[in-house]
Coordinates of C-alpha atoms and ligand atoms in Angstrom, one line a residue:
M1 CA 24.2 -15.7 -10.5
G2 CA 22.2 -13.3 -12.6
G3 CA 18.6 -14.2 -13.3
K4 CA 17.3 -14.7 -16.9
T5 CA 15.7 -11.7 -18.4
G6 CA 12.0 -11.8 -18.0
D7 CA 12.0 -14.6 -15.4
F8 CA 9.6 -13.0 -13.0
E9 CA 9.1 -16.3 -11.2
A10 CA 12.7 -16.2 -10.1
V11 CA 12.2 -12.7 -8.9
R12 CA 9.1 -13.7 -6.9
Q13 CA 11.1 -16.5 -5.2
D14 CA 13.9 -14.0 -4.2
I15 CA 11.3 -11.6 -2.9
I16 CA 9.8 -14.4 -0.8
K17 CA 13.3 -15.1 0.6
L18 CA 13.9 -11.6 1.9
L19 CA 10.5 -11.2 3.7
H20 CA 11.8 -12.8 6.9
Q21 CA 13.7 -10.0 8.6
P22 CA 14.0 -10.9 12.3
E23 CA 15.6 -7.6 13.3
Y24 CA 13.1 -5.4 11.6
D25 CA 9.7 -4.2 13.1
D26 CA 7.5 -7.3 13.5
G27 CA 10.0 -9.6 11.8
S28 CA 8.8 -9.1 8.3
A29 CA 9.6 -6.8 5.4
G30 CA 6.1 -7.5 4.1
P31 CA 4.1 -4.6 5.4
V32 CA 6.5 -1.9 4.3
L33 CA 6.8 -3.5 0.9
V34 CA 3.0 -3.3 0.5
R35 CA 3.2 0.3 1.5
L36 CA 5.9 0.9 -1.1
A37 CA 3.8 -0.6 -3.9
W38 CA 0.8 1.5 -2.8
H39 CA 2.7 4.8 -2.6
S40 CA 4.4 4.1 -5.9
A41 CA 0.9 3.9 -7.5
G42 CA -1.2 6.2 -5.3
T43 CA 0.1 9.4 -6.9
Y44 CA -2.1 8.8 -9.9
D45 CA -4.4 11.5 -11.2
A46 CA -6.9 10.3 -13.7
E47 CA -7.7 13.8 -15.2
T48 CA -4.1 14.6 -16.2
D49 CA -3.0 11.0 -16.5
T50 CA 0.1 11.7 -14.3
G51 CA 1.6 9.8 -11.5
G52 CA 1.2 6.0 -10.9
S53 CA 3.6 3.2 -10.6
N54 CA 5.1 3.5 -14.0
G55 CA 8.4 5.3 -13.8
A56 CA 9.3 4.5 -10.2
G57 CA 9.7 8.2 -9.5
M58 CA 10.2 7.6 -5.8
R59 CA 13.9 7.0 -6.6
Y60 CA 14.2 10.7 -6.9
E61 CA 14.1 13.4 -4.3
A62 CA 11.0 15.2 -5.8
E63 CA 8.8 12.2 -5.0
G64 CA 11.0 10.1 -2.6
G65 CA 11.5 13.1 -0.3
D66 CA 7.8 13.7 0.0
P67 CA 7.2 13.5 3.8
A68 CA 4.3 11.1 3.0
N69 CA 7.0 8.6 1.8
A70 CA 9.1 8.8 4.9
G71 CA 10.3 5.3 5.9
L72 CA 9.9 3.7 2.4
Q73 CA 13.6 3.8 1.9
H74 CA 13.6 0.7 4.2
A75 CA 11.5 -1.1 1.6
R76 CA 13.7 0.0 -1.3
V77 CA 16.8 -1.1 0.6
F78 CA 15.3 -4.6 1.2
L79 CA 14.8 -5.0 -2.5
E80 CA 18.2 -3.8 -3.6
P81 CA 19.8 -7.3 -3.6
V82 CA 16.9 -8.6 -5.8
K83 CA 17.5 -5.8 -8.3
S84 CA 21.2 -6.5 -8.3
K85 CA 20.6 -10.2 -9.0
H86 CA 18.0 -9.5 -11.7
P87 CA 19.2 -6.2 -13.1
W88 CA 16.8 -6.5 -16.1
I89 CA 13.7 -5.9 -14.0
T90 CA 12.6 -2.3 -13.7
Y91 CA 12.1 -0.8 -10.2
A92 CA 8.5 0.0 -11.2
D93 CA 7.9 -3.7 -11.8
L94 CA 9.9 -4.8 -8.8
W95 CA 8.1 -2.5 -6.3
T96 CA 4.6 -3.5 -7.4
L97 CA 5.5 -7.2 -7.7
A98 CA 7.0 -7.1 -4.2
G99 CA 3.7 -5.8 -2.9
V100 CA 1.6 -8.6 -4.4
V101 CA 4.2 -11.2 -3.3
A102 CA 4.2 -9.9 0.2
I103 CA 0.4 -9.9 0.5
K104 CA 0.2 -13.5 -0.7
E105 CA 3.0 -14.7 1.6
M106 CA 1.3 -13.0 4.6
G107 CA -1.8 -15.1 4.0
G108 CA -3.6 -12.7 1.7
P109 CA -5.1 -13.3 -1.8
E110 CA -3.2 -13.9 -5.0
I111 CA -3.4 -10.6 -6.8
P112 CA -3.0 -10.7 -10.6
W113 CA 0.2 -8.8 -11.6
L114 CA 1.6 -8.0 -15.0
G115 CA 5.1 -6.7 -15.8
G116 CA 6.5 -4.3 -18.3
R117 CA 6.5 -1.0 -16.4
T118 CA 9.3 1.4 -17.3
D119 CA 11.7 3.3 -15.1
Y120 CA 11.6 6.3 -17.5
V121 CA 10.5 9.5 -15.7
D122 CA 9.1 12.3 -17.8
D123 CA 9.9 15.4 -15.8
S124 CA 7.0 17.3 -17.2
K125 CA 4.7 14.6 -15.7
L126 CA 6.2 14.5 -12.2
P127 CA 3.3 14.2 -9.7
P128 CA 3.3 17.1 -7.3
R129 CA 3.6 16.3 -3.6
G130 CA 0.4 16.1 -1.6
R131 CA -1.3 13.4 -3.7
L132 CA -1.2 10.7 -1.0
P133 CA -3.8 10.7 1.8
D134 CA -3.3 12.3 5.2
G135 CA -4.3 10.1 8.1
A136 CA -5.3 13.0 10.3
K137 CA -8.2 13.9 8.0
G138 CA -11.8 12.6 7.4
A139 CA -14.2 11.1 4.9
D140 CA -14.2 14.1 2.5
H141 CA -10.4 14.0 2.2
L142 CA -10.5 10.2 1.5
R143 CA -13.0 10.9 -1.4
W144 CA -11.0 13.8 -2.7
I145 CA -7.8 11.7 -2.8
F146 CA -9.2 8.4 -4.1
Y147 CA -11.8 9.7 -6.5
R148 CA -8.9 11.5 -8.2
M149 CA -7.3 8.1 -8.8
G150 CA -10.7 6.8 -10.2
F151 CA -11.8 4.7 -7.2
N152 CA -15.3 4.7 -5.6
D153 CA -16.5 4.4 -2.0
Q154 CA -16.5 0.6 -2.0
E155 CA -13.0 0.5 -3.3
I156 CA -11.8 3.1 -0.8
V157 CA -13.0 0.8 2.1
A158 CA -11.5 -2.3 0.5
L159 CA -8.1 -0.6 0.0
S160 CA -8.1 0.6 3.6
G161 CA -8.2 -3.0 4.6
A162 CA -4.4 -3.1 4.0
H163 CA -4.2 -1.6 7.4
N164 CA -4.4 -5.2 8.7
L165 CA -0.7 -5.1 8.0
G166 CA 2.2 -3.3 9.6
R167 CA 2.3 -0.4 11.9
C168 CA 2.8 3.3 12.3
H169 CA 6.1 4.7 13.3
S170 CA 6.3 8.1 15.1
D171 CA 9.5 9.0 13.3
R172 CA 7.9 8.4 9.9
S173 CA 4.3 9.6 10.0
G174 CA 3.9 10.9 13.6
F175 CA 1.4 8.2 14.3
E176 CA 2.3 5.2 16.5
G177 CA 1.3 1.6 16.9
Q178 CA -0.4 -1.2 15.0
W179 CA -4.0 -1.8 13.9
V180 CA -4.3 -5.5 14.7
N181 CA -2.7 -8.0 17.0
N182 CA -0.9 -9.9 14.3
P183 CA 0.3 -7.3 11.8
T184 CA 2.1 -9.7 9.5
R185 CA -1.0 -11.8 8.8
F186 CA -3.4 -10.5 6.1
S187 CA -7.0 -10.9 7.2
N188 CA -10.2 -8.9 7.8
Q189 CA -9.4 -8.3 11.5
Y190 CA -9.0 -4.6 10.9
F191 CA -12.6 -4.2 10.0
R192 CA -13.8 -6.5 12.8
L193 CA -11.8 -4.6 15.5
M194 CA -12.9 -1.3 14.0
L195 CA -16.6 -2.2 14.7
S196 CA -16.2 -4.3 17.9
M197 CA -13.9 -2.2 20.0
Q198 CA -14.2 1.2 21.7
W199 CA -11.9 3.7 20.1
K200 CA -10.8 6.7 22.2
K201 CA -9.0 9.7 20.9
K202 CA -5.5 10.0 22.2
T203 CA -3.0 12.8 21.8
L204 CA 0.5 11.6 21.5
K205 CA 3.5 13.4 23.0
N206 CA 4.3 14.9 19.6
G207 CA 0.7 16.4 19.5
V208 CA -0.6 14.0 16.9
E209 CA -4.1 12.7 17.5
Q210 CA -5.1 9.1 16.8
F211 CA -7.6 6.6 18.2
V212 CA -6.6 3.8 20.6
N213 CA -8.1 0.8 22.4
Y214 CA -6.2 -0.4 25.4
D215 CA -6.9 -3.9 26.6
E216 CA -6.1 -4.2 30.3
D217 CA -6.0 -8.0 30.4
S218 CA -3.3 -8.3 27.8
G219 CA -1.8 -4.9 28.2
T220 CA -1.9 -4.3 24.5
E221 CA -2.9 -1.1 22.8
L222 CA -4.1 -1.0 19.2
M223 CA -4.6 2.0 17.1
M224 CA -6.7 3.5 14.3
L225 CA -6.0 6.6 12.2
P226 CA -8.6 9.3 12.1
T227 CA -9.1 8.3 8.4
D228 CA -9.8 4.7 9.5
I229 CA -12.4 5.8 12.1
A230 CA -13.9 8.0 9.4
L231 CA -15.0 4.8 7.6
T232 CA -17.3 4.0 10.5
Q233 CA -18.8 7.5 10.6
D234 CA -19.9 7.7 7.0
K235 CA -23.1 6.1 5.7
A236 CA -21.7 5.0 2.4
F237 CA -18.4 3.7 3.8
I238 CA -19.8 1.8 6.9
K239 CA -21.9 -0.5 4.7
Y240 CA -18.7 -1.9 3.3
V241 CA -16.9 -2.0 6.6
E242 CA -19.7 -4.1 8.0
L243 CA -19.6 -6.4 4.9
Y244 CA -15.9 -7.0 5.1
A245 CA -16.0 -7.4 8.9
R246 CA -18.4 -10.3 8.6
D247 CA -17.3 -11.8 5.3
K248 CA -13.6 -12.4 4.9
E249 CA -14.0 -13.9 1.4
A250 CA -15.9 -10.8 0.2
F251 CA -13.0 -8.7 1.5
F252 CA -10.4 -10.8 -0.1
A253 CA -12.2 -10.8 -3.4
A254 CA -12.7 -7.0 -3.3
F255 CA -9.1 -6.4 -2.2
T256 CA -7.7 -8.6 -5.0
K257 CA -9.6 -6.5 -7.6
V258 CA -8.8 -3.1 -6.2
F259 CA -5.1 -3.7 -5.5
A260 CA -4.7 -5.1 -9.1
K261 CA -6.4 -1.9 -10.3
L262 CA -4.2 0.3 -8.1
I263 CA -0.9 -1.0 -9.5
E264 CA -2.2 -0.6 -13.1
L265 CA -3.2 3.0 -12.8
G266 CA -1.9 5.0 -15.7
I267 CA -0.8 1.9 -17.6
T268 CA -2.4 1.0 -20.9
R269 CA -1.9 -2.5 -22.4
D270 CA -2.8 -4.2 -25.6
A271 CA -4.7 -7.5 -25.8
D272 CA -1.4 -9.4 -25.1
G273 CA -0.7 -7.5 -22.0
N274 CA 2.1 -5.4 -23.5
I275 CA 2.2 -1.9 -22.2
T276 CA 1.4 0.7 -24.9
N277 CA 2.1 3.9 -23.0
S278 CA 4.3 6.0 -25.3
D279 CA 6.8 6.7 -22.5
N280 CA 7.7 3.0 -22.4
E281 CA 9.5 3.1 -25.7
L282 CA 12.0 5.3 -23.9
G283 CA 12.4 3.1 -20.9
G284 CA 11.4 -0.5 -20.9
Y285 CA 14.0 -2.8 -19.5
H286 CA 16.9 -0.5 -20.3
A287 CA 16.4 2.4 -17.9
Ligands
ZEM1 ZN1 -1.6 3.2 4.8 N1 -0.6 4.2 6.3 N2 -2.8 4.7 4.5 N3 -2.4 2.2 3.2 N4 -0.3 1.6 5.1 C1 0.4 3.7 7.1 C2 0.9 2.4 7.0 C3 0.6 1.5 6.1 C4 -2.9 5.9 5.2 C5 -1.9 6.4 6.1 O1 -1.9 7.7 6.4 C6 -0.9 5.5 6.7 C7 -3.4 2.6 2.4 C8 -4.2 3.7 2.7 C9 -3.9 4.7 3.6 C10 -0.3 0.5 4.4 C11 -1.0 0.2 3.2 C12 -2.0 1.0 2.7 C13 0.8 4.7 8.0 C14 1.9 4.6 9.0 C15 0.0 5.8 7.7 C16 0.1 7.1 8.5 C17 3.2 5.0 8.3 C18 4.4 4.8 9.2 O2 4.4 5.6 10.2 O3 5.3 4.0 9.0 C19 -4.1 6.6 4.8 C20 -4.5 8.0 5.4 C21 -4.7 5.9 3.9 C22 -6.0 6.2 3.3 C23 -7.0 5.4 3.2 C24 -3.6 1.8 1.3 C25 -4.6 2.0 0.2 C26 -2.7 0.7 1.5 C27 -2.4 -0.4 0.6 C28 -3.3 -0.9 -0.2 C29 0.6 -0.5 5.0 C30 0.9 -1.9 4.6 C31 1.2 0.2 6.1 C32 2.2 -0.4 7.1 C33 3.6 0.0 6.7 C34 4.6 -0.5 7.7 O4 5.7 0.0 7.5 O5 4.4 -1.3 8.5

């Protein structure tokens, strides 16, 4: 039952079907698929025009073995049956498409997505490790990382709103716990909790520091990374945290735009949407 070449709608439907994973985390593959899409694209460097989702370099040790990508093999394994059923789709397209499908299915906005990425990897353009953000750091680090990709302060805050989804795993990043009560529902709750709750620094058994709020009534503990809390301690960032906390529609609109931009980093297209990067002639659907 192979899918018809170019039938992205059929791929979307098969991604939707695999999201429900009762044995995994909070019952959904969605959050880790969103993280896969983000990490596949977030290696981009505007100055050298290297990294980005094109090429799906995370299949190889140089990028896949980056400690920042720990745990993302789960996401790639979830998608393997879809790739087997639709072998014509490139991994680079599949990973980014899975991210936008997961966001929509978890109640988030519909993010425009275009296909055509290649799986061709140019070894001379491999992104070095260390291009993804470190949750233990602060506002300067966020700017250093995201300005490099070509994002501004407003976009950094909007992108961070993805932490409405999923959780931290101590065996992946060292951090532990979830940001919001319902981590498989896309919303602006992350921003609301960030402002409305008291966040106290906690040192985990492994020595990692994060921020937590413990609610005695329900016995639940939620968490924030130091980089999340940094958004409330910076004059330029907090304006957008406040906006997205009070206006869910504004957050959804901003997130739609910025996530669409993220997954297009390093990709150039003609007026018809066809990718014009020279590498693509070497890869396309054949890689
Ligand atoms: Zn995350 N992220 N991220 N992120 N992220 C984690 C989990 C998830 C940072 C970060 O250090 C971490 C963005 C930005 C940033 C998601 C989406 C997006 C985890 C936990 C860490 C440590 C990993 C683990 O232990 O499994 C930092 C510092 C960021 C800088 C702003 C952006 C941008 C994202 C998408 C647009 C998602 C969905 C998760 C949850 C993954 C899961 O497995 O549940």
